[in-house]
Amino acid sequence: MISIERDGAVQIIRMDRVEKKNALTQAMYMDMADALKTEDESIRCHVMLGRPGVFTAGNDIADFLKAAMSGEGLEAGGVGKFLGALHEPSRPVVAGIDGPAIGVGTTMLFHFDMVFATENALFKTPFTDLGIIPEAGSTLIGPETMGYHKAFEMLALGESFTAEMAKEAGFVNHVVSPDELEDRVLAIAQKVASKPQNALRISRELLRGKREPLEKRIFEEIGLFAELLKSDEAREAFMKFMSKA
């Protein structure tokens, strides 16, 4: 469900569950976390992709609720491990988005170094519609990236953003055609991988700034998220959502 490929010094992490619109399970989160945290020093850049027509529909709701209500909770499971790996990947990450990028499919992008999207990409974070809050540190890094008002529109109001709107908001670098998406992403990833690694690492650390406040916010969100999941409001919202699925 997560396929891992290599293209020279580039590792390609691909969400590959097309029959479920790449809805993410705990096992998929774990596999992505392991890939991002690889100790293989020959890997110099990661690429994150879905399949043509779909990046990810977000969480597999049934799997997600099962994990959230388990004794371990979200922090100890695949979600927590992925978010831990996400906020400080040891190598640059370049993403290519075609089709829907829902929930964490959008918020993960705030952590990546470059993002390409097609005209078919659609970014939507329906957290409050489900009676929960945004995650992945997006309540901190979202306003920093796009300003408070755009962040409220996306993360609190849950409005959909097109690729051009996402580019204007600052979390997409380039809008390209579906036919050229993967070639463009891989070409940039190879360019990143070819750079002198120590200079690139230091430049990236300076650009990204201190990570401690973001890490703190990520796990603050997880705690509030878990509390809200137990509320009647969230329970009713999830039941309504699943009845439509």
Tab-separated table of N, CA, C and O in Angstrom, residues 1-64:
chain	number	residue	atom	x	y	z
A	1	MET	N	0.815	-1.212	0.000
A	1	MET	CA	0.000	0.000	0.000
A	1	MET	C	0.850	1.263	0.000
A	1	MET	O	0.424	2.306	-0.461
A	2	ILE	N	2.085	1.158	0.534
A	2	ILE	CA	3.102	2.175	0.319
A	2	ILE	C	4.212	1.487	-0.466
A	2	ILE	O	4.796	0.510	-0.003
A	3	SER	N	4.459	1.962	-1.668
A	3	SER	CA	5.526	1.368	-2.463
A	3	SER	C	6.745	2.285	-2.394
A	3	SER	O	6.625	3.508	-2.401
A	4	ILE	N	7.904	1.658	-2.286
A	4	ILE	CA	9.174	2.384	-2.188
A	4	ILE	C	10.019	2.032	-3.404
A	4	ILE	O	10.242	0.860	-3.698
A	5	GLU	N	10.471	3.064	-4.096
A	5	GLU	CA	11.316	2.875	-5.276
A	5	GLU	C	12.570	3.716	-5.122
A	5	GLU	O	12.627	4.624	-4.291
A	6	ARG	N	13.583	3.412	-5.944
A	6	ARG	CA	14.793	4.217	-5.954
A	6	ARG	C	15.062	4.717	-7.365
A	6	ARG	O	14.858	4.014	-8.351
A	7	ASP	N	15.514	5.940	-7.449
A	7	ASP	CA	15.999	6.521	-8.702
A	7	ASP	C	17.323	7.186	-8.373
A	7	ASP	O	17.375	8.366	-8.035
A	8	GLY	N	18.404	6.396	-8.393
A	8	GLY	CA	19.703	6.901	-7.976
A	8	GLY	C	19.683	7.249	-6.500
A	8	GLY	O	19.353	6.427	-5.642
A	9	ALA	N	19.994	8.504	-6.180
A	9	ALA	CA	20.045	8.963	-4.793
A	9	ALA	C	18.681	9.423	-4.288
A	9	ALA	O	18.572	9.935	-3.172
A	10	VAL	N	17.650	9.245	-5.075
A	10	VAL	CA	16.299	9.682	-4.710
A	10	VAL	C	15.460	8.478	-4.307
A	10	VAL	O	15.408	7.471	-5.018
A	11	GLN	N	14.806	8.581	-3.162
A	11	GLN	CA	13.856	7.556	-2.718
A	11	GLN	C	12.439	8.053	-3.002
A	11	GLN	O	12.068	9.154	-2.584
A	12	ILE	N	11.665	7.231	-3.686
A	12	ILE	CA	10.290	7.589	-4.053
A	12	ILE	C	9.340	6.841	-3.129
A	12	ILE	O	9.303	5.608	-3.118
A	13	ILE	N	8.575	7.595	-2.355
A	13	ILE	CA	7.580	7.049	-1.430
A	13	ILE	C	6.217	7.296	-2.069
A	13	ILE	O	5.804	8.440	-2.235
A	14	ARG	N	5.539	6.221	-2.424
A	14	ARG	CA	4.294	6.368	-3.178
A	14	ARG	C	3.117	5.740	-2.429
A	14	ARG	O	3.149	4.554	-2.092
A	15	MET	N	2.090	6.547	-2.172
A	15	MET	CA	0.840	6.011	-1.626
A	15	MET	C	0.137	5.255	-2.747
A	15	MET	O	-0.121	5.828	-3.800
A	16	ASP	N	-0.136	3.984	-2.509
A	16	ASP	CA	-0.513	3.099	-3.616
A	16	ASP	C	-1.684	2.200	-3.219
A	16	ASP	O	-1.598	0.980	-3.232
A	17	ARG	N	-2.772	2.852	-2.858
A	17	ARG	CA	-4.000	2.139	-2.485
A	17	ARG	C	-5.157	2.778	-3.264
A	17	ARG	O	-6.111	3.295	-2.696
A	18	VAL	N	-5.029	2.720	-4.558
A	18	VAL	CA	-5.919	3.485	-5.437
A	18	VAL	C	-7.376	3.086	-5.265
A	18	VAL	O	-8.282	3.926	-5.348
A	19	GLU	N	-7.640	1.809	-4.989
A	19	GLU	CA	-9.027	1.348	-4.852
A	19	GLU	C	-9.732	2.024	-3.677
A	19	GLU	O	-10.954	2.077	-3.627
A	20	LYS	N	-8.950	2.560	-2.730
A	20	LYS	CA	-9.498	3.293	-1.583
A	20	LYS	C	-9.073	4.757	-1.630
A	20	LYS	O	-9.065	5.443	-0.605
A	21	LYS	N	-8.736	5.236	-2.820
A	21	LYS	CA	-8.306	6.628	-3.025
A	21	LYS	C	-7.123	6.993	-2.126
A	21	LYS	O	-6.995	8.115	-1.656
A	22	ASN	N	-6.256	5.996	-1.914
A	22	ASN	CA	-5.058	6.170	-1.096
A	22	ASN	C	-5.377	6.616	0.333
A	22	ASN	O	-4.592	7.324	0.968
A	23	ALA	N	-6.531	6.207	0.861
A	23	ALA	CA	-6.862	6.490	2.260
A	23	ALA	C	-5.818	5.818	3.149
A	23	ALA	O	-5.458	4.655	2.948
A	24	LEU	N	-5.337	6.537	4.141
A	24	LEU	CA	-4.179	6.117	4.913
A	24	LEU	C	-4.559	5.300	6.137
A	24	LEU	O	-5.399	5.715	6.944
A	25	THR	N	-3.919	4.149	6.283
A	25	THR	CA	-4.077	3.298	7.451
A	25	THR	C	-2.871	3.471	8.371
A	25	THR	O	-1.856	4.066	7.998
A	26	GLN	N	-2.983	2.921	9.584
A	26	GLN	CA	-1.857	2.991	10.517
A	26	GLN	C	-0.615	2.321	9.940
A	26	GLN	O	0.509	2.816	10.111
A	27	ALA	N	-0.805	1.214	9.234
A	27	ALA	CA	0.337	0.520	8.635
A	27	ALA	C	1.009	1.392	7.570
A	27	ALA	O	2.242	1.416	7.459
A	28	MET	N	0.209	2.115	6.807
A	28	MET	CA	0.769	3.000	5.779
A	28	MET	C	1.548	4.151	6.422
A	28	MET	O	2.634	4.523	5.964
A	29	TYR	N	0.996	4.714	7.496
A	29	TYR	CA	1.717	5.766	8.225
A	29	TYR	C	3.065	5.247	8.717
A	29	TYR	O	4.087	5.933	8.630
A	30	MET	N	3.064	4.038	9.255
A	30	MET	CA	4.295	3.456	9.779
A	30	MET	C	5.330	3.280	8.675
A	30	MET	O	6.517	3.595	8.854
A	31	ASP	N	4.884	2.788	7.517
A	31	ASP	CA	5.804	2.591	6.398
A	31	ASP	C	6.383	3.919	5.897
A	31	ASP	O	7.567	4.007	5.569
A	32	MET	N	5.542	4.965	5.847
A	32	MET	CA	6.042	6.276	5.411
A	32	MET	C	7.020	6.845	6.429
A	32	MET	O	8.041	7.439	6.055
A	33	ALA	N	6.725	6.669	7.727
A	33	ALA	CA	7.633	7.150	8.763
A	33	ALA	C	8.986	6.457	8.662
A	33	ALA	O	10.047	7.107	8.723
A	34	ASP	N	8.973	5.141	8.485
A	34	ASP	CA	10.224	4.392	8.360
A	34	ASP	C	11.023	4.852	7.144
A	34	ASP	O	12.255	4.982	7.207
A	35	ALA	N	10.334	5.116	6.034
A	35	ALA	CA	11.019	5.558	4.821
A	35	ALA	C	11.652	6.930	5.022
A	35	ALA	O	12.794	7.169	4.610
A	36	LEU	N	10.927	7.846	5.661
A	36	LEU	CA	11.460	9.190	5.880
A	36	LEU	C	12.639	9.187	6.849
A	36	LEU	O	13.520	10.045	6.769
A	37	LYS	N	12.662	8.221	7.761
A	37	LYS	CA	13.713	8.177	8.775
A	37	LYS	C	14.827	7.200	8.418
A	37	LYS	O	15.636	6.843	9.272
A	38	THR	N	14.892	6.794	7.170
A	38	THR	CA	15.897	5.820	6.766
A	38	THR	C	17.310	6.254	7.150
A	38	THR	O	17.643	7.444	7.113
A	39	GLU	N	18.131	5.292	7.505
A	39	GLU	CA	19.527	5.566	7.819
A	39	GLU	C	20.438	5.315	6.621
A	39	GLU	O	21.663	5.409	6.743
A	40	ASP	N	19.869	5.005	5.485
A	40	ASP	CA	20.641	4.770	4.259
A	40	ASP	C	21.232	6.094	3.768
A	40	ASP	O	20.518	6.960	3.254
A	41	GLU	N	22.522	6.270	3.948
A	41	GLU	CA	23.165	7.543	3.620
A	41	GLU	C	23.265	7.791	2.121
A	41	GLU	O	23.574	8.912	1.702
A	42	SER	N	23.003	6.769	1.309
A	42	SER	CA	23.033	6.973	-0.140
A	42	SER	C	21.781	7.690	-0.634
A	42	SER	O	21.759	8.170	-1.777
A	43	ILE	N	20.749	7.762	0.201
A	43	ILE	CA	19.535	8.497	-0.159
A	43	ILE	C	19.730	9.964	0.218
A	43	ILE	O	20.000	10.294	1.375
A	44	ARG	N	19.581	10.843	-0.770
A	44	ARG	CA	19.832	12.270	-0.543
A	44	ARG	C	18.570	13.126	-0.671
A	44	ARG	O	18.602	14.312	-0.337
A	45	CYS	N	17.492	12.550	-1.157
A	45	CYS	CA	16.240	13.296	-1.292
A	45	CYS	C	15.089	12.303	-1.341
A	45	CYS	O	15.232	11.203	-1.887
A	46	HIS	N	13.966	12.681	-0.742
A	46	HIS	CA	12.743	11.887	-0.816
A	46	HIS	C	11.770	12.543	-1.796
A	46	HIS	O	11.719	13.772	-1.913
A	47	VAL	N	10.988	11.696	-2.451
A	47	VAL	CA	9.867	12.164	-3.267
A	47	VAL	C	8.605	11.514	-2.729
A	47	VAL	O	8.589	10.308	-2.461
A	48	MET	N	7.549	12.305	-2.553
A	48	MET	CA	6.261	11.786	-2.082
A	48	MET	C	5.242	11.939	-3.201
A	48	MET	O	5.019	13.045	-3.707
A	49	LEU	N	4.630	10.810	-3.591
A	49	LEU	CA	3.664	10.794	-4.687
A	49	LEU	C	2.445	9.946	-4.322
A	49	LEU	O	2.517	9.077	-3.448
A	50	GLY	N	1.353	10.207	-5.038
A	50	GLY	CA	0.229	9.289	-5.055
A	50	GLY	C	0.225	8.587	-6.397
A	50	GLY	O	1.286	8.246	-6.927
A	51	ARG	N	-0.953	8.398	-6.941
A	51	ARG	CA	-1.105	7.843	-8.286
A	51	ARG	C	-1.853	8.862	-9.143
A	51	ARG	O	-2.467	9.789	-8.611
A	52	PRO	N	-1.808	8.738	-10.462
A	52	PRO	CA	-2.530	9.685	-11.305
A	52	PRO	C	-3.997	9.798	-10.886
A	52	PRO	O	-4.692	8.800	-10.741
A	53	GLY	N	-4.428	11.024	-10.635
A	53	GLY	CA	-5.819	11.265	-10.272
A	53	GLY	C	-6.114	11.275	-8.794
A	53	GLY	O	-7.204	11.676	-8.379
A	54	VAL	N	-5.153	10.860	-7.950
A	54	VAL	CA	-5.403	10.884	-6.507
A	54	VAL	C	-4.076	10.919	-5.744
A	54	VAL	O	-3.187	10.093	-5.966
A	55	PHE	N	-3.955	11.902	-4.869
A	55	PHE	CA	-2.822	11.940	-3.937
A	55	PHE	C	-3.225	11.123	-2.714
A	55	PHE	O	-2.735	10.028	-2.510
A	56	THR	N	-4.169	11.614	-1.918
A	56	THR	CA	-4.751	10.806	-0.851
A	56	THR	C	-6.072	11.422	-0.397
A	56	THR	O	-6.217	12.643	-0.346
A	57	ALA	N	-7.007	10.541	-0.041
A	57	ALA	CA	-8.294	10.971	0.508
A	57	ALA	C	-8.203	11.242	2.000
A	57	ALA	O	-9.217	11.498	2.648
A	58	GLY	N	-6.990	11.198	2.555
A	58	GLY	CA	-6.822	11.415	3.989
A	58	GLY	C	-6.862	10.098	4.739
A	58	GLY	O	-6.457	9.050	4.226
A	59	ASN	N	-7.337	10.135	5.970
A	59	ASN	CA	-7.352	8.929	6.804
A	59	ASN	C	-8.417	7.937	6.361
A	59	ASN	O	-9.512	8.334	5.955
A	60	ASP	N	-8.077	6.656	6.462
A	60	ASP	CA	-9.079	5.603	6.401
A	60	ASP	C	-9.854	5.699	7.718
A	60	ASP	O	-9.328	5.383	8.793
A	61	ILE	N	-11.082	6.193	7.661
A	61	ILE	CA	-11.800	6.583	8.870
A	61	ILE	C	-11.987	5.416	9.849
A	61	ILE	O	-11.756	5.554	11.053
A	62	ALA	N	-12.378	4.254	9.344
A	62	ALA	CA	-12.604	3.111	10.236
A	62	ALA	C	-11.305	2.708	10.936
A	62	ALA	O	-11.283	2.480	12.157
A	63	ASP	N	-10.204	2.641	10.177
A	63	ASP	CA	-8.911	2.277	10.746
A	63	ASP	C	-8.446	3.342	11.736
A	63	ASP	O	-7.916	3.038	12.812
A	64	PHE	N	-8.669	4.595	11.369
A	64	PHE	CA	-8.249	5.713	12.201
A	64	PHE	C	-8.982	5.710	13.546
A	64	PHE	O	-8.370	5.869	14.603
